[in-house]
Coordinates of C-alpha atoms and ligand atoms in Angstrom, one line a residue:
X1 CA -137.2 152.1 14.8
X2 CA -138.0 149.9 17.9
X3 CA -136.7 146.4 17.9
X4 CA -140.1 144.5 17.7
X5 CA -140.7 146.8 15.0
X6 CA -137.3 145.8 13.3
X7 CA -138.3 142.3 14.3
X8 CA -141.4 142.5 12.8
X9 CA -140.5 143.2 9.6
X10 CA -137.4 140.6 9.6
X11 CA -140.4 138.1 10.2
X12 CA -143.1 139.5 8.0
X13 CA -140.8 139.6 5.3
X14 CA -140.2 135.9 5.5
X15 CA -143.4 135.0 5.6
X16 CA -145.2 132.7 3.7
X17 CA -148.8 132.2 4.9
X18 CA -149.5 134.7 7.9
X19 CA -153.3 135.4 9.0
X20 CA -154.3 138.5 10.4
X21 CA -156.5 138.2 13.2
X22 CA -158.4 141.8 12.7
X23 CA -161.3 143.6 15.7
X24 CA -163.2 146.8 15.6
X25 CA -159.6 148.7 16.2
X26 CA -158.9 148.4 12.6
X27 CA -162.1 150.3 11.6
X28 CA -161.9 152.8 14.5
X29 CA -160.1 155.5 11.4
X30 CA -162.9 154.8 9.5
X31 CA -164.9 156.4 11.5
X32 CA -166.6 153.1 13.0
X33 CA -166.4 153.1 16.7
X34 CA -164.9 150.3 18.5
X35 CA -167.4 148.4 21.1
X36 CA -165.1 148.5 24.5
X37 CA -162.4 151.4 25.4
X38 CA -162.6 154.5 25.0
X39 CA -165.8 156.1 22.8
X40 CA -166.9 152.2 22.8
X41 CA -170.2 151.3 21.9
X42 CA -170.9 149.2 24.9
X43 CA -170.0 152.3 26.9
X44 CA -173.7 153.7 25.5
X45 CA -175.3 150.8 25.0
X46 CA -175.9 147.5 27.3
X47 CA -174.9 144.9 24.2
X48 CA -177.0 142.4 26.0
X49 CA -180.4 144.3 26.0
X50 CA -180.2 145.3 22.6
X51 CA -177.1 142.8 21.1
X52 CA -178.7 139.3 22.5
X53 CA -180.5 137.4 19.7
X54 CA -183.1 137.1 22.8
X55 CA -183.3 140.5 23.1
X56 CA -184.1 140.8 19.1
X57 CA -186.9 138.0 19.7
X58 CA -188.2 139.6 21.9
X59 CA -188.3 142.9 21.2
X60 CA -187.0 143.8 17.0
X61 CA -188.2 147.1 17.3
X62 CA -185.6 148.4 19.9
X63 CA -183.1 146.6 18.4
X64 CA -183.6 148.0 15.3
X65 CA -183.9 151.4 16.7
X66 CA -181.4 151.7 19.2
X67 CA -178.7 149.8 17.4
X68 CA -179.3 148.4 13.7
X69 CA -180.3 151.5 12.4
X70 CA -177.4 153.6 14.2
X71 CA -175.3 150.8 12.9
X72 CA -176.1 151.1 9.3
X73 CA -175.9 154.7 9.3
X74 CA -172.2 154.8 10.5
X75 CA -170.9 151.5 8.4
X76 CA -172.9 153.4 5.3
X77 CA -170.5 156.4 5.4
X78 CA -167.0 153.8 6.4
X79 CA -164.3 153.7 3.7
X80 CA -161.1 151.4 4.1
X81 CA -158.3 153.0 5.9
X82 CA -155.0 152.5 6.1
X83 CA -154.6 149.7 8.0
X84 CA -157.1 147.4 5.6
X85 CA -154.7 149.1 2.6
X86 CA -151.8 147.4 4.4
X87 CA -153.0 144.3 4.9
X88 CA -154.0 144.1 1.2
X89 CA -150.9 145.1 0.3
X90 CA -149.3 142.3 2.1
X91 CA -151.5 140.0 0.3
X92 CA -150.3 141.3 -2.7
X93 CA -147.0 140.3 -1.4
X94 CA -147.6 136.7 -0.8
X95 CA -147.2 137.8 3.0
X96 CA -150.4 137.3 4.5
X97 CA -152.9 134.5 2.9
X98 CA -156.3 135.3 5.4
X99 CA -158.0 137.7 7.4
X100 CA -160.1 136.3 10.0
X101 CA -162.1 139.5 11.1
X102 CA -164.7 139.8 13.8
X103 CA -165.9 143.4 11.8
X104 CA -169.0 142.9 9.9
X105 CA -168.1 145.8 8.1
X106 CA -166.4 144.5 4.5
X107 CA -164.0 146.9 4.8
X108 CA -161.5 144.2 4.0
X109 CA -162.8 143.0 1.0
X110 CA -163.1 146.6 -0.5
X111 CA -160.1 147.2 0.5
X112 CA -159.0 143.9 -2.0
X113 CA -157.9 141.6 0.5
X114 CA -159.8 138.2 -1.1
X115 CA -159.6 135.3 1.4
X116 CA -161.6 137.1 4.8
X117 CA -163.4 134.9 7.5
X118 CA -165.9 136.6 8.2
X119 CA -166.3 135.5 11.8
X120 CA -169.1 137.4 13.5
X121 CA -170.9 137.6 10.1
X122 CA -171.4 140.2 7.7
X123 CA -173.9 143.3 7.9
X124 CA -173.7 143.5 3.8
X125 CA -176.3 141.1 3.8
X126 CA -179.9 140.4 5.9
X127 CA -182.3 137.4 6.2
X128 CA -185.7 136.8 8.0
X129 CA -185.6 135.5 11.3
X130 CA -188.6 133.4 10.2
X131 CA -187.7 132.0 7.0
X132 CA -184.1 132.5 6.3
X133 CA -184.9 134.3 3.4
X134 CA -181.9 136.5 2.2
X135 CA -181.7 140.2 0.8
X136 CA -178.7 142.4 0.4
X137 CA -179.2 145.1 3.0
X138 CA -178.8 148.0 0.7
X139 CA -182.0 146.6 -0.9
X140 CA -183.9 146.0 2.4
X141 CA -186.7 149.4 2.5
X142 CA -186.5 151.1 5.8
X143 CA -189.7 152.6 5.9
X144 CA -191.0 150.3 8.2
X145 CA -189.0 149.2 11.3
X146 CA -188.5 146.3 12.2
X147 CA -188.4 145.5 8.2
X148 CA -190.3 142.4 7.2
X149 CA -190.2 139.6 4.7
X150 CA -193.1 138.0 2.8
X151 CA -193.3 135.5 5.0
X152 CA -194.4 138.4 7.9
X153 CA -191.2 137.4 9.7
X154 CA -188.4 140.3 11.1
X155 CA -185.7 141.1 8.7
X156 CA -181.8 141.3 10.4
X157 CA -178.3 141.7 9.7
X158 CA -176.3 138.2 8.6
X159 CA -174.2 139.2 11.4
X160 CA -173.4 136.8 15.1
X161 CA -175.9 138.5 17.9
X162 CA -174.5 137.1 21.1
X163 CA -176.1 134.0 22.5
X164 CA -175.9 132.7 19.0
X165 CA -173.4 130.2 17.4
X166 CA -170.3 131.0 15.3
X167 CA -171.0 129.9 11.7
X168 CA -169.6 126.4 12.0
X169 CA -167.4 126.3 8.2
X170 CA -166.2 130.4 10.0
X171 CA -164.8 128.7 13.5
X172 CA -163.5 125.7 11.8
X173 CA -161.1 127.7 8.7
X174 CA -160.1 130.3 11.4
X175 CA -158.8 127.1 13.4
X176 CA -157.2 125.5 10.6
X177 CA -155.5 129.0 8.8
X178 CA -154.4 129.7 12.6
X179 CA -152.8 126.1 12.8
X180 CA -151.0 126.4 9.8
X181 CA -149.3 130.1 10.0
X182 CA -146.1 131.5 10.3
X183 CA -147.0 135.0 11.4
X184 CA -150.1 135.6 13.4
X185 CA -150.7 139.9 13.0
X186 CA -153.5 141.0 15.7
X187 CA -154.8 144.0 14.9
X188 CA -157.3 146.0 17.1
X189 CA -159.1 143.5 19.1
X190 CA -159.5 143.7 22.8
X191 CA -159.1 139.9 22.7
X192 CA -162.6 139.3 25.0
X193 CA -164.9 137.5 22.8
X194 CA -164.5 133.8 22.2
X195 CA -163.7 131.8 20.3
X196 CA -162.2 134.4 18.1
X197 CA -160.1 135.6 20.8
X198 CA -158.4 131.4 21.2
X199 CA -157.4 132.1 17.3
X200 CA -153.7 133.6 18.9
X201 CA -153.2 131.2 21.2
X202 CA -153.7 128.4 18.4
X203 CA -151.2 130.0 16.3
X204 CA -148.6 130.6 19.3
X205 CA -149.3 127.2 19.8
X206 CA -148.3 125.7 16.5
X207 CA -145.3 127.6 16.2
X208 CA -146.6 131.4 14.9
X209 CA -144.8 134.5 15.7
X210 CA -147.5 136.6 17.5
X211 CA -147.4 140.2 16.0
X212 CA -150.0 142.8 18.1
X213 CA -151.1 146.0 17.0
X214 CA -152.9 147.8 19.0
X215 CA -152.4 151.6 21.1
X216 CA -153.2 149.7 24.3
X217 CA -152.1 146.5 26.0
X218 CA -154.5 143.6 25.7
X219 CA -155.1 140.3 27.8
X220 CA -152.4 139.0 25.2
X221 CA -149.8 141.5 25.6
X222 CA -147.6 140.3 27.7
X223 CA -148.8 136.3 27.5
X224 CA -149.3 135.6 24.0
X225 CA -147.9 138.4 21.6
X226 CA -144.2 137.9 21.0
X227 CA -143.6 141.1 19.0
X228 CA -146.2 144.3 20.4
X229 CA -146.2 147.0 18.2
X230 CA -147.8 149.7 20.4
X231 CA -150.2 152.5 18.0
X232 CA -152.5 152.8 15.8
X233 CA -153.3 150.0 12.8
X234 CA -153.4 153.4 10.2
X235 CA -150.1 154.1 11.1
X236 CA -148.3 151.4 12.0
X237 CA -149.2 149.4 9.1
X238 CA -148.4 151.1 6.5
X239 CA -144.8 151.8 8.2
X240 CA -144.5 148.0 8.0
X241 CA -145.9 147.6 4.6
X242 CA -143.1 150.3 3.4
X243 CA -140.4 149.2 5.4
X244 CA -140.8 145.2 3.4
X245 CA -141.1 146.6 0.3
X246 CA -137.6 148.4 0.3
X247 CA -136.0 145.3 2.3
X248 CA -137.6 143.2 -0.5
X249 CA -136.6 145.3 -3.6
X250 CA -132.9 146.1 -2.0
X251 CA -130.7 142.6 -3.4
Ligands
APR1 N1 -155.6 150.8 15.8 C1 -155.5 149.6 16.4 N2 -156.3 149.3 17.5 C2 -157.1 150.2 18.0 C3 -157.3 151.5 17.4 C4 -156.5 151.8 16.3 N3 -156.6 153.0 15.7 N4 -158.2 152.2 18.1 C5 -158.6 151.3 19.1 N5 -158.0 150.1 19.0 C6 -158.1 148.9 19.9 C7 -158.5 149.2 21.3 O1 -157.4 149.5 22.1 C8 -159.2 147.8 21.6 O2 -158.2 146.9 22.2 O3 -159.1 148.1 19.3 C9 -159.6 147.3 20.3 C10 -161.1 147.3 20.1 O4 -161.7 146.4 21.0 P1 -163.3 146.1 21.0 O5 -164.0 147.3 20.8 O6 -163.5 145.2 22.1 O7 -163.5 145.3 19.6 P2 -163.3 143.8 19.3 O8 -162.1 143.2 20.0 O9 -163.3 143.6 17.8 O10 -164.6 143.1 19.9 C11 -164.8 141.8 19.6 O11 -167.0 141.9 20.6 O12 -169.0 143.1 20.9 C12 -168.4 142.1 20.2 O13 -169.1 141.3 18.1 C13 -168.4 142.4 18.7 O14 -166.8 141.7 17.1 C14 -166.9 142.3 18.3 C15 -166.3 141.5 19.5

């Protein structure tokens, strides 16, 4: 067992009100491909032709085409892994109290985790552009693309297109729940997109041991994560997860 491993549970299993601060890594064993890195999705696809909320005003139809649709398919199919197990588990615990997540795939919830930010929105749910009006997305009929409302306005995902604000009640809980935390776990993000990516440096800030999982360095590797657990989230969590439970049940 490597020492930030050993250290990492020593801390984890102190821990009263940890936040996980989760990215597209976590999914990436469910079969959801992450955006940057290797297989990313903005390898295939320029995210600011067809991920910009201009390029959706403009245009729905590609957007729709060349990356809603493709998205649903995949995040249709996407069960919780290992990883999002773990990290309800450690909920169950009284580890961890939050997810912040930048996925807008519910894995967590289904998973049972019950307090998640959902920071870059949710695809579970879709609204008109126009109107605001709100459907779930497994209601929404695909038979014409782009899908309208009544109203004649475009259909699309509840989820953050870039160019477009961070819900403001999202960005302010992820502040405070990263203020207030013992154990900050960071879990599968490249660490590139703000403000999620400040979340870290707020809880290093106030105190947190920084805890990053993740099979590659990031930007916060060496600067912000005090304890790097170098693999994959479907792996290494569980290890954890295991590992607290028998230091917690041995007197
Ligand atoms: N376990 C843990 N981490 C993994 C795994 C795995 N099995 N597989 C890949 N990773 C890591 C990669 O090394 C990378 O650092 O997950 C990270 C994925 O990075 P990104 O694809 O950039 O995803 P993320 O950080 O969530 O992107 C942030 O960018 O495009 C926007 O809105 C999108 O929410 C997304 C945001």
């Amino acid at each position: 067992m490597s020492d930030s491993f050993e250290n990492a549970v020593n801390v984890l299993t102190q821990a009263k009100k940890a936040v996980a601060l989760t990215g597209a890594g976590i999914s990436v064993e469910s079969g959801i491909p992450p955006f940057r890195g290797k297989g990313g999705l903005w390898e295939k696809i320029d995210p600011m032709k067809y991920a910009h909320i201009d390029a959706f005003l403009e245009d729905p139809k590609t957007v729709w085409d060349v990356l809603i649709k493709n998205m649903k398919t995949v995040l249709d199919k996407a069960h919780p892994n290992a990883a999002h197990t773990g990290l309800a588990d450690l909920e169950q615990l009284g580890i961890l109290q939050t997810v912040i997540t930048q996925n807008v795939d519910g894995l967590h919830q289904r998973a049972g985790n019950r307090d998640v930010i959902e920071f870059h929105g949710s695809f579970a749910r879709m609204h008109c552009q126009s109107c605001d009006w709100a459907i779930e997305t497994a209601q929404v009929d695909l038979s014409e693309i782009p899908p309208r409302c009544g109203c004649g306005g475009f259909l699309r995902p509840d989820c953050i297109f870039f160019g477009e604000l961070i819900p403001h009640e999202a960005l302010f809980r992820s502040q405070q729940v990263s203020a207030a935390c013992d154990v900050m776990l960071v879990i599968g993000t490249s660490a590139t997109v703000q403000p999620a990516a400040s979340m870290p440096f707020i809880a290093r800030d106030n105190g947190a041991v920084v805890i990053e999982i993740n099979p590659e360095p990031t930007s916060l590797t060496q600067r912000i994560s005090h304890l790097p657990l170098m693999g994959a989230a479907g792996t290494i969590l569980p290890r954890l997860v295991g590992t607290i439970r028998q230091r917690l049940a041995t007197p």
